[in-house]
mmCIF file of N, CA and C in Angstrom:
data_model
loop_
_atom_site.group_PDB
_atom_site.id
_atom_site.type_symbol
_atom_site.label_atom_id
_atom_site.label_comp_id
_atom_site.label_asym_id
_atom_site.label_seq_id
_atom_site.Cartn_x
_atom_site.Cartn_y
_atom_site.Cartn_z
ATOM 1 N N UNK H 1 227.915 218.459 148.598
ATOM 2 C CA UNK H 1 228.123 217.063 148.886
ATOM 3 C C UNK H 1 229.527 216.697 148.440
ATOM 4 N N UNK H 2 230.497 215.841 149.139
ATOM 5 C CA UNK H 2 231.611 215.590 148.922
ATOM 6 C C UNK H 2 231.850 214.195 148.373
ATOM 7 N N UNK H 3 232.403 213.930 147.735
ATOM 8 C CA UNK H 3 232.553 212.218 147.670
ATOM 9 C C UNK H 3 234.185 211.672 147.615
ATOM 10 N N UNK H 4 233.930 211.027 148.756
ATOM 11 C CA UNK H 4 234.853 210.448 149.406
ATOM 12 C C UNK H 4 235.460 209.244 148.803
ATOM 13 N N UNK H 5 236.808 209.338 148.723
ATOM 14 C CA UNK H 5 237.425 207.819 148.223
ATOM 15 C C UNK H 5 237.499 207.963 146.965
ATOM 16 N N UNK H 6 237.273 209.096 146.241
ATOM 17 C CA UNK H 6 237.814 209.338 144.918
ATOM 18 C C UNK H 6 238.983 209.196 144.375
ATOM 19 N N UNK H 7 239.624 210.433 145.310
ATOM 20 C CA UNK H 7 240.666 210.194 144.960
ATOM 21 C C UNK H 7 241.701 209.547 144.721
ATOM 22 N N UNK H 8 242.757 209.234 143.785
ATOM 23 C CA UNK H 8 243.652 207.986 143.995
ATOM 24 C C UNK H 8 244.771 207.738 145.328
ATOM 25 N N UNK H 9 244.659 209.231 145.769
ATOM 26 C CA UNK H 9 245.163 208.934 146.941
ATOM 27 C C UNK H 9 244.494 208.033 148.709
ATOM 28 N N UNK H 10 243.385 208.484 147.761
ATOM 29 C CA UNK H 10 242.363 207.628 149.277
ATOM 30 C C UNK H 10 241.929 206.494 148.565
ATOM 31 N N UNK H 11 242.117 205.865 147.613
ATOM 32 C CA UNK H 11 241.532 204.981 147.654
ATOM 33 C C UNK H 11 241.940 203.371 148.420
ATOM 34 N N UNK H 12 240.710 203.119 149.112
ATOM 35 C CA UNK H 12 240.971 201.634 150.059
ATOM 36 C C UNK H 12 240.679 200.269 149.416
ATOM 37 N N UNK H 13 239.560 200.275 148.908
ATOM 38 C CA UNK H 13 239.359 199.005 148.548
ATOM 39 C C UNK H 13 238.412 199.016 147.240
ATOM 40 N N UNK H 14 237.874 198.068 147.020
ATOM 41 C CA UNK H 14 236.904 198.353 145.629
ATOM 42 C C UNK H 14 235.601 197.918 146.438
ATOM 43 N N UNK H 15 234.703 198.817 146.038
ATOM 44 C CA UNK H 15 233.166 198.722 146.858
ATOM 45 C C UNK H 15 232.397 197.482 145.804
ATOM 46 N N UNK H 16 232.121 196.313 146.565
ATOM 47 C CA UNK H 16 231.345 195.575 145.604
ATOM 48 C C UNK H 16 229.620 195.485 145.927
ATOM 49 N N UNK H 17 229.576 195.793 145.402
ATOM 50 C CA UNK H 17 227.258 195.846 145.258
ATOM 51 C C UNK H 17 227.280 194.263 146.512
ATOM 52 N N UNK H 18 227.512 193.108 145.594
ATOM 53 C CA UNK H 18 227.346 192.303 146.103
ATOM 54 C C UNK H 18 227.520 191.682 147.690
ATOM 55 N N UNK H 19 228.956 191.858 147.820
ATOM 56 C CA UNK H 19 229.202 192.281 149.208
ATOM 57 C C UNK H 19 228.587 192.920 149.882
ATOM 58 N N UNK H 20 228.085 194.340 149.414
ATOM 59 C CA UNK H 20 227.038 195.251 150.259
ATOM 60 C C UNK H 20 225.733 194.744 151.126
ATOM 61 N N UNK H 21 225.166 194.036 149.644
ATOM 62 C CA UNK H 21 223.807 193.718 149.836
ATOM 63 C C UNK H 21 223.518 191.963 149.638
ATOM 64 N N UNK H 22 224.246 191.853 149.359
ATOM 65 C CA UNK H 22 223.544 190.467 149.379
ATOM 66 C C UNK H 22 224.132 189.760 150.401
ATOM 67 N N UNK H 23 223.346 189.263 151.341
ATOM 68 C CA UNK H 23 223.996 188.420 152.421
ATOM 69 C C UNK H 23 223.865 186.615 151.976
ATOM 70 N N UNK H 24 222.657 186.262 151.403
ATOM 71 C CA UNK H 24 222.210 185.284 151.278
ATOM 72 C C UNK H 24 221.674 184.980 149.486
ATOM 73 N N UNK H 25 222.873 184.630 148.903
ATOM 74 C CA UNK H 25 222.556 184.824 147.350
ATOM 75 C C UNK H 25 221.200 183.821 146.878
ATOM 76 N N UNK H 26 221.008 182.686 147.667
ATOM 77 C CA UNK H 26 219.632 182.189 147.448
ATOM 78 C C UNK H 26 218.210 182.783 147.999
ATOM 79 N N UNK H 27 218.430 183.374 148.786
ATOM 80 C CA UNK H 27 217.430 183.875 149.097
ATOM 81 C C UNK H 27 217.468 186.006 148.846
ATOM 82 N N UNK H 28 217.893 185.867 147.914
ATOM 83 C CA UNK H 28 217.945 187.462 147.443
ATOM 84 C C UNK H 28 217.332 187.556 145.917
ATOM 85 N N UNK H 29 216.565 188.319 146.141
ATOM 86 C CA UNK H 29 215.544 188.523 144.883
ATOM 87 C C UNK H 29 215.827 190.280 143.983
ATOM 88 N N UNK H 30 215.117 190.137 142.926
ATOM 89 C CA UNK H 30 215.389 191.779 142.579
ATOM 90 C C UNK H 30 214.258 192.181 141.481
ATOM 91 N N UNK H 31 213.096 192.844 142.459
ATOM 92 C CA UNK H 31 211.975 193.110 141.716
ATOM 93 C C UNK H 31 212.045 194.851 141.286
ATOM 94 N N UNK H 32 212.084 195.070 139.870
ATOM 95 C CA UNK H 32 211.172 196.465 140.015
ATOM 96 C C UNK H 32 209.798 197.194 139.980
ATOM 97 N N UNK H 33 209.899 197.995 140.517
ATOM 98 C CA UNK H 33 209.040 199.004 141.117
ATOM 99 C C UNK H 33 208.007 199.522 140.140
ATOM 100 N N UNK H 34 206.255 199.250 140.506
ATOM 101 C CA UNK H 34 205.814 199.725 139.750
ATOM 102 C C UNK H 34 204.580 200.588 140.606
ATOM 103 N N UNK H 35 204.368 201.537 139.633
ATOM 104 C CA UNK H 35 202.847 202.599 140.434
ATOM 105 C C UNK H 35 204.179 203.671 141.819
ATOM 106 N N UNK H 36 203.167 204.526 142.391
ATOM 107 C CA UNK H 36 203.599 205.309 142.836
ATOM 108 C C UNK H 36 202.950 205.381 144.946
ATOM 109 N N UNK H 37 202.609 204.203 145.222
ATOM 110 C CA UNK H 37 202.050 204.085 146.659
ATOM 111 C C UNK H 37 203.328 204.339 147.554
ATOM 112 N N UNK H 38 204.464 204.154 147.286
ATOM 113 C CA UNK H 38 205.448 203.908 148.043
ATOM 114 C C UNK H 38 206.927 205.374 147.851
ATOM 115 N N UNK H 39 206.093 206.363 146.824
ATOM 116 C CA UNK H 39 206.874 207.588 146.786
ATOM 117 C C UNK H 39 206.914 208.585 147.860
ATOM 118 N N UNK H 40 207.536 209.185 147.807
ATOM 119 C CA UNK H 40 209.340 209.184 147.505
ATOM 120 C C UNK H 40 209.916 208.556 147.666
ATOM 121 N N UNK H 41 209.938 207.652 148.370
ATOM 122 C CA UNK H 41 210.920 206.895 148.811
ATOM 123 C C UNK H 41 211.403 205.964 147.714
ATOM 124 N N UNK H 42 210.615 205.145 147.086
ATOM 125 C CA UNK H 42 210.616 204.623 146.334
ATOM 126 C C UNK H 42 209.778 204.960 145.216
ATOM 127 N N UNK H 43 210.629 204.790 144.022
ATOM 128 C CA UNK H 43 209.132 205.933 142.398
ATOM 129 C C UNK H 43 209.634 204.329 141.748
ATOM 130 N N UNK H 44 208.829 204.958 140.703
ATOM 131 C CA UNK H 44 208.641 203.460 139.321
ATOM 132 C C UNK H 44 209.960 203.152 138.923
ATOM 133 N N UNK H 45 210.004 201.847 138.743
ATOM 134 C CA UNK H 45 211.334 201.726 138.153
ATOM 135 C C UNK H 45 212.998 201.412 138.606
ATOM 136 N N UNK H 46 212.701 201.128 140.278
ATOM 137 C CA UNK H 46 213.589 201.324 141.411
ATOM 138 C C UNK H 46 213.828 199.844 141.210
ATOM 139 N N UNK H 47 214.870 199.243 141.012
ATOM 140 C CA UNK H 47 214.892 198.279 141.422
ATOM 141 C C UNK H 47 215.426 197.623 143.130
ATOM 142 N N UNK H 48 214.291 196.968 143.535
ATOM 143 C CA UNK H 48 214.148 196.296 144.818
ATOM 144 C C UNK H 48 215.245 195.321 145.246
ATOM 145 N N UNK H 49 215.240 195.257 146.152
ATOM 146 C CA UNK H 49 216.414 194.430 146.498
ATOM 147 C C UNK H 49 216.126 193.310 147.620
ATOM 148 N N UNK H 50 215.361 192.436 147.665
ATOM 149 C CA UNK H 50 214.377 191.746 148.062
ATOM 150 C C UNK H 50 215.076 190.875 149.437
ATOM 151 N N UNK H 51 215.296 190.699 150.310
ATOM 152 C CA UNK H 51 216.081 189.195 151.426
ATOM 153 C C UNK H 51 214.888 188.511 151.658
ATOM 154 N N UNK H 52 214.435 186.915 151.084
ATOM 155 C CA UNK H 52 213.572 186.500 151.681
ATOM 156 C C UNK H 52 214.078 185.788 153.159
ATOM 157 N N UNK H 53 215.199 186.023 153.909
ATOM 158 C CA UNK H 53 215.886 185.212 154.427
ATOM 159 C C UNK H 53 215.349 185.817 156.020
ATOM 160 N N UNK H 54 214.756 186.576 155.995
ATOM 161 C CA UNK H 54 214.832 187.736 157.022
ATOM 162 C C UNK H 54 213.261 186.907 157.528
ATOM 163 N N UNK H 55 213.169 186.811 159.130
ATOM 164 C CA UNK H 55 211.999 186.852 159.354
ATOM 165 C C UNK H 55 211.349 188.296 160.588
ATOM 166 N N UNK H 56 211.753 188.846 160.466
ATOM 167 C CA UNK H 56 210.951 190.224 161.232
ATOM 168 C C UNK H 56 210.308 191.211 160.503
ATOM 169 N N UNK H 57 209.686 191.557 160.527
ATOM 170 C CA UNK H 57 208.692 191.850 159.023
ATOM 171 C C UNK H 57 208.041 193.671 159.802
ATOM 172 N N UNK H 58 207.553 193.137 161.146
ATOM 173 C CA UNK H 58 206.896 194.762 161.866
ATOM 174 C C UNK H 58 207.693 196.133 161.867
ATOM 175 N N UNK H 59 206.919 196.971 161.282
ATOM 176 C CA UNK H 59 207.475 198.409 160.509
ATOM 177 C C UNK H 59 208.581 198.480 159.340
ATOM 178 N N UNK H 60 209.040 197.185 158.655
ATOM 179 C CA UNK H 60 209.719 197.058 157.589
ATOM 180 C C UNK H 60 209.052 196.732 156.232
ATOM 181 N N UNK H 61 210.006 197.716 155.464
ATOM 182 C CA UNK H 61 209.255 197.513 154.045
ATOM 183 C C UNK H 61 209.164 196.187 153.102
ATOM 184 N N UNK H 62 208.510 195.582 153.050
ATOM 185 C CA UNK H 62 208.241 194.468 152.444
ATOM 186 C C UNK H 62 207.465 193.795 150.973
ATOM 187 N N UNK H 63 207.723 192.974 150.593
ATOM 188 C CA UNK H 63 207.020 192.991 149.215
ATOM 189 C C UNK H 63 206.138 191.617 149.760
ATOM 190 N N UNK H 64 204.497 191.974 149.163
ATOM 191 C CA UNK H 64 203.882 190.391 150.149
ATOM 192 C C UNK H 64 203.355 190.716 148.619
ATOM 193 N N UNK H 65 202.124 189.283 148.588
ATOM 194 C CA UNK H 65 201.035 188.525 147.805
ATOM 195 C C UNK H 65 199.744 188.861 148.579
ATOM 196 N N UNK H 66 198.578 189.427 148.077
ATOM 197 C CA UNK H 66 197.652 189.716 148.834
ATOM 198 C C UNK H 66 196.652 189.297 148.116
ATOM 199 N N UNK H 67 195.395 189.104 148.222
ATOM 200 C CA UNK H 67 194.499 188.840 147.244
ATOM 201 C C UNK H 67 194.595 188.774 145.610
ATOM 202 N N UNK H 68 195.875 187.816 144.995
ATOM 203 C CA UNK H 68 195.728 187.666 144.311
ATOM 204 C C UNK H 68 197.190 188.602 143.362
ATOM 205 N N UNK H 69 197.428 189.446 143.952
ATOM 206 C CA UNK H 69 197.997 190.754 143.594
ATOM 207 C C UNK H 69 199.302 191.542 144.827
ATOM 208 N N UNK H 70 200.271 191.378 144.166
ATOM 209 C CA UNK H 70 201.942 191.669 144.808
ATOM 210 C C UNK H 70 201.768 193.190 145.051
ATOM 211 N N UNK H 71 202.479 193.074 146.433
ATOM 212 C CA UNK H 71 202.137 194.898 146.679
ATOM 213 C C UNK H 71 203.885 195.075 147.884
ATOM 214 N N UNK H 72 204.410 196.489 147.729
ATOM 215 C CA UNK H 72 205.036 196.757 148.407
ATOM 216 C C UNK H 72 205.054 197.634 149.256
ATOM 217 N N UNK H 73 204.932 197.250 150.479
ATOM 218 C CA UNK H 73 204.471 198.444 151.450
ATOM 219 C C UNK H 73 204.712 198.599 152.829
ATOM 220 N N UNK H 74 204.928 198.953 153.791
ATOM 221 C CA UNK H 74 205.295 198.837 155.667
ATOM 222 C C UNK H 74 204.424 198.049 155.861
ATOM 223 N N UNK H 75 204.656 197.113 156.593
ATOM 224 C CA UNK H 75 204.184 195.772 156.906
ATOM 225 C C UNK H 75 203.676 196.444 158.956
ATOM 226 N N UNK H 76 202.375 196.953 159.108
ATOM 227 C CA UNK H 76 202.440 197.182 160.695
ATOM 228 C C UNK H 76 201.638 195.711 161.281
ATOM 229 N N UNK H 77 202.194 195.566 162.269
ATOM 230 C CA UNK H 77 201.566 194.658 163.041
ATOM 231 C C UNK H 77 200.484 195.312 164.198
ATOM 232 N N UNK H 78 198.954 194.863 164.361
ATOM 233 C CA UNK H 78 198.657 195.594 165.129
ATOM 234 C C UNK H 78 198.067 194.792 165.821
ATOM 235 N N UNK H 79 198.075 193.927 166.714
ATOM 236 C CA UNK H 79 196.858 192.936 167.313
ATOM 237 C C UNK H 79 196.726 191.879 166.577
ATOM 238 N N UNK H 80 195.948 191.417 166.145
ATOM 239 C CA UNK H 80 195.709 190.460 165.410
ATOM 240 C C UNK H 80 195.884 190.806 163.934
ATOM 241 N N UNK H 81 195.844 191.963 163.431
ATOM 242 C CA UNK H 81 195.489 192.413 162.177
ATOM 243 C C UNK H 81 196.938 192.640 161.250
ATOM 244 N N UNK H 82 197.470 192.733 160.318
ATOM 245 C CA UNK H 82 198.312 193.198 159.605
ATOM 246 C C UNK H 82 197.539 194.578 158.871
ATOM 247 N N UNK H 83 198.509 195.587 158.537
ATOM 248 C CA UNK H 83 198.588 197.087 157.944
ATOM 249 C C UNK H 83 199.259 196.935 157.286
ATOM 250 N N UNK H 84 198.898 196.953 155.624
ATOM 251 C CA UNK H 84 199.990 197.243 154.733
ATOM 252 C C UNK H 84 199.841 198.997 154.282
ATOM 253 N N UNK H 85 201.026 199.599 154.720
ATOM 254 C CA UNK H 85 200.902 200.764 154.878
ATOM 255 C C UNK H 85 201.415 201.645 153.588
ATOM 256 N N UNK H 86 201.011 202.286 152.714
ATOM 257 C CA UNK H 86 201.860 202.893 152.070
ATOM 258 C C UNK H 86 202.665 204.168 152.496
ATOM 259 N N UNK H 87 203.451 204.733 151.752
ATOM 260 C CA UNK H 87 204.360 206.328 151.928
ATOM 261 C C UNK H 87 203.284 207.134 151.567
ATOM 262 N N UNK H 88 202.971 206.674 150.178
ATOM 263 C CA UNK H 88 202.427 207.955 149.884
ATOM 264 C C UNK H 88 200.920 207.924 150.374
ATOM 265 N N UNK H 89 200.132 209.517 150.827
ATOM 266 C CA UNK H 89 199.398 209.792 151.692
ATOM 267 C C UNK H 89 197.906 209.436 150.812
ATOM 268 N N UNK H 90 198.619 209.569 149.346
ATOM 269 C CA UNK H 90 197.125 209.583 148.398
ATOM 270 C C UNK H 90 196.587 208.201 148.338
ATOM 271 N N UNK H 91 197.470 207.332 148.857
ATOM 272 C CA UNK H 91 196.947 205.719 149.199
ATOM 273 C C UNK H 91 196.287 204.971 150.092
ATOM 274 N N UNK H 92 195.533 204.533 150.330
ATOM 275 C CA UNK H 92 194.671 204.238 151.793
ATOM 276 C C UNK H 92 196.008 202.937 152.372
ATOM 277 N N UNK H 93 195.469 202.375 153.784
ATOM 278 C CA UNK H 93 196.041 201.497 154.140
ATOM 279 C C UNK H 93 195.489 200.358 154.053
ATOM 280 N N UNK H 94 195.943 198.952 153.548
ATOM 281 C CA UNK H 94 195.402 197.776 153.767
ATOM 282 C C UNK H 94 195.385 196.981 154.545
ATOM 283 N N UNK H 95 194.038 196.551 155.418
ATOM 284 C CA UNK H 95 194.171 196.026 156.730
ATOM 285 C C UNK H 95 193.697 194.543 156.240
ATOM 286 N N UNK H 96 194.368 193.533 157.052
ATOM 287 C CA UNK H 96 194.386 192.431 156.565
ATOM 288 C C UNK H 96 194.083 191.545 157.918
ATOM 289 N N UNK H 97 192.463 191.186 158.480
ATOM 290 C CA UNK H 97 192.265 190.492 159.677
ATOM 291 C C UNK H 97 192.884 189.257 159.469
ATOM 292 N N UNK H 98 193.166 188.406 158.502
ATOM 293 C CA UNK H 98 193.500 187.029 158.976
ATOM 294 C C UNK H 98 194.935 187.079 157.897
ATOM 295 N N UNK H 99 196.053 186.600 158.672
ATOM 296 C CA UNK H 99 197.167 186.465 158.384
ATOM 297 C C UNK H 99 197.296 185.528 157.609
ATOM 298 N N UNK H 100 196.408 184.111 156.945
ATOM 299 C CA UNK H 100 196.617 183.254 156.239
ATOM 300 C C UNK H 100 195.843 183.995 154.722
ATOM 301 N N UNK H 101 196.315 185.266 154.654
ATOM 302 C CA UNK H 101 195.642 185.698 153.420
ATOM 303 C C UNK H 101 196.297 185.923 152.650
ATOM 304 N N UNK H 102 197.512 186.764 153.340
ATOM 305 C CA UNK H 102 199.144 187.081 152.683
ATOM 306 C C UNK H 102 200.262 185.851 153.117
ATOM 307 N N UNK H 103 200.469 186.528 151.892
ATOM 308 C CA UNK H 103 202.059 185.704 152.089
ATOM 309 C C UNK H 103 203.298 186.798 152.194
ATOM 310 N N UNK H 104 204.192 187.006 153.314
ATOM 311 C CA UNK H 104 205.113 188.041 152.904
ATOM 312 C C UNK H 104 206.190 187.008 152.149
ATOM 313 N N UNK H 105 206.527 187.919 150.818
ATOM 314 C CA UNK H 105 207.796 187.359 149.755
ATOM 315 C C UNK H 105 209.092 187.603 150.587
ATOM 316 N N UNK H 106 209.224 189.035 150.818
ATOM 317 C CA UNK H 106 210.654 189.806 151.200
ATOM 318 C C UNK H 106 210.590 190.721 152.227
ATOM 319 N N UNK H 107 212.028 190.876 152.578
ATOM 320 C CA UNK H 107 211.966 192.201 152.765
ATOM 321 C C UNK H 107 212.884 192.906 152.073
ATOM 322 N N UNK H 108 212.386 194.266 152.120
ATOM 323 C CA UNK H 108 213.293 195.518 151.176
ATOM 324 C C UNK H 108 214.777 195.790 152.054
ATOM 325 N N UNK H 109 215.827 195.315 151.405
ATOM 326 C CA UNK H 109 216.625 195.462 152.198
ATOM 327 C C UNK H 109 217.669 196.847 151.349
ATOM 328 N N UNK H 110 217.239 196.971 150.066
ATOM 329 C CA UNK H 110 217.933 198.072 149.139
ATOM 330 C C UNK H 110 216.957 198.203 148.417
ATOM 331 N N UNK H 111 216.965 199.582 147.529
ATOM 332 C CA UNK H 111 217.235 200.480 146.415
ATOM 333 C C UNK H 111 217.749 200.985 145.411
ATOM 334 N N UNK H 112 217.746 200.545 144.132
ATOM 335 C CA UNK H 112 218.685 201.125 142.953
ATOM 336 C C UNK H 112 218.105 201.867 142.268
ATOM 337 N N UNK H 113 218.538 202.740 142.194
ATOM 338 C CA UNK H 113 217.524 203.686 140.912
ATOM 339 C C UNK H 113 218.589 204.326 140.057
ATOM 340 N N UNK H 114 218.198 204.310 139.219
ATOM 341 C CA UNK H 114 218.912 205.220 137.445
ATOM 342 C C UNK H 114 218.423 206.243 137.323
ATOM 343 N N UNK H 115 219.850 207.235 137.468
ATOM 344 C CA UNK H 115 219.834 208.799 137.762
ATOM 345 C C UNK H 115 219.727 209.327 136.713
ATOM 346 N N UNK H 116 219.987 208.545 135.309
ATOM 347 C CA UNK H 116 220.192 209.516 134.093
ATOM 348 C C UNK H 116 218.829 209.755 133.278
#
């Protein structure tokens, strides 16, 4: 793997987080990650990077309110029904017939995780 823009000869600009990811500083949230439904992709401890600003939600990862209890997971649309889907395979899927049950918070628009 190479990493680019190291050097002082290439360097262009200064990369800011903020700039990156945040489009909408009121409506940008930053939850971390707990339990393991959503690994690899996401493990414990990741901090989320939340846009509530976004409204398209079908096959995107999202953080909703479900019975009581915050869950992060692929949001499928299927008919009438919502699928909250996890990554990981050891998790069932949650099917949700009436849409006034959840609330979607976000969507996952980033990932931070601590390498050390």
């Amino acid at each position: 793997m190479g990493l680019f823009g190291i050097s002082e000869d290439h360097i262009e600009k200064y990369q800011s987080l903020d700039s990156r990811f945040i489009r909408n500083r009121s409506s940008t949230f930053f939850f971390e990650a707990q339990g393991d439904s959503m690994a690899p992709l996401i493990i414990e401890k990741d901090i989320l990077v939340i846009d509530r600003s976004l409204s398209v939600f079908n096959k995107r990862i999202v953080v909703v309110s479900f019975d009581g209890e915050m869950y992060c997971r692929r949001l499928i649309e299927s008919g009438s029904r919502l699928i909250l889907r996890s990554i990981n395979p050891t998790h069932k899927d949650i099917s949700i017939e009436n849409e006034t049950q959840v609330e979607i918070f976000g969507v996952v628009i980033a990932i931070a995780r601590d390498i050390l």
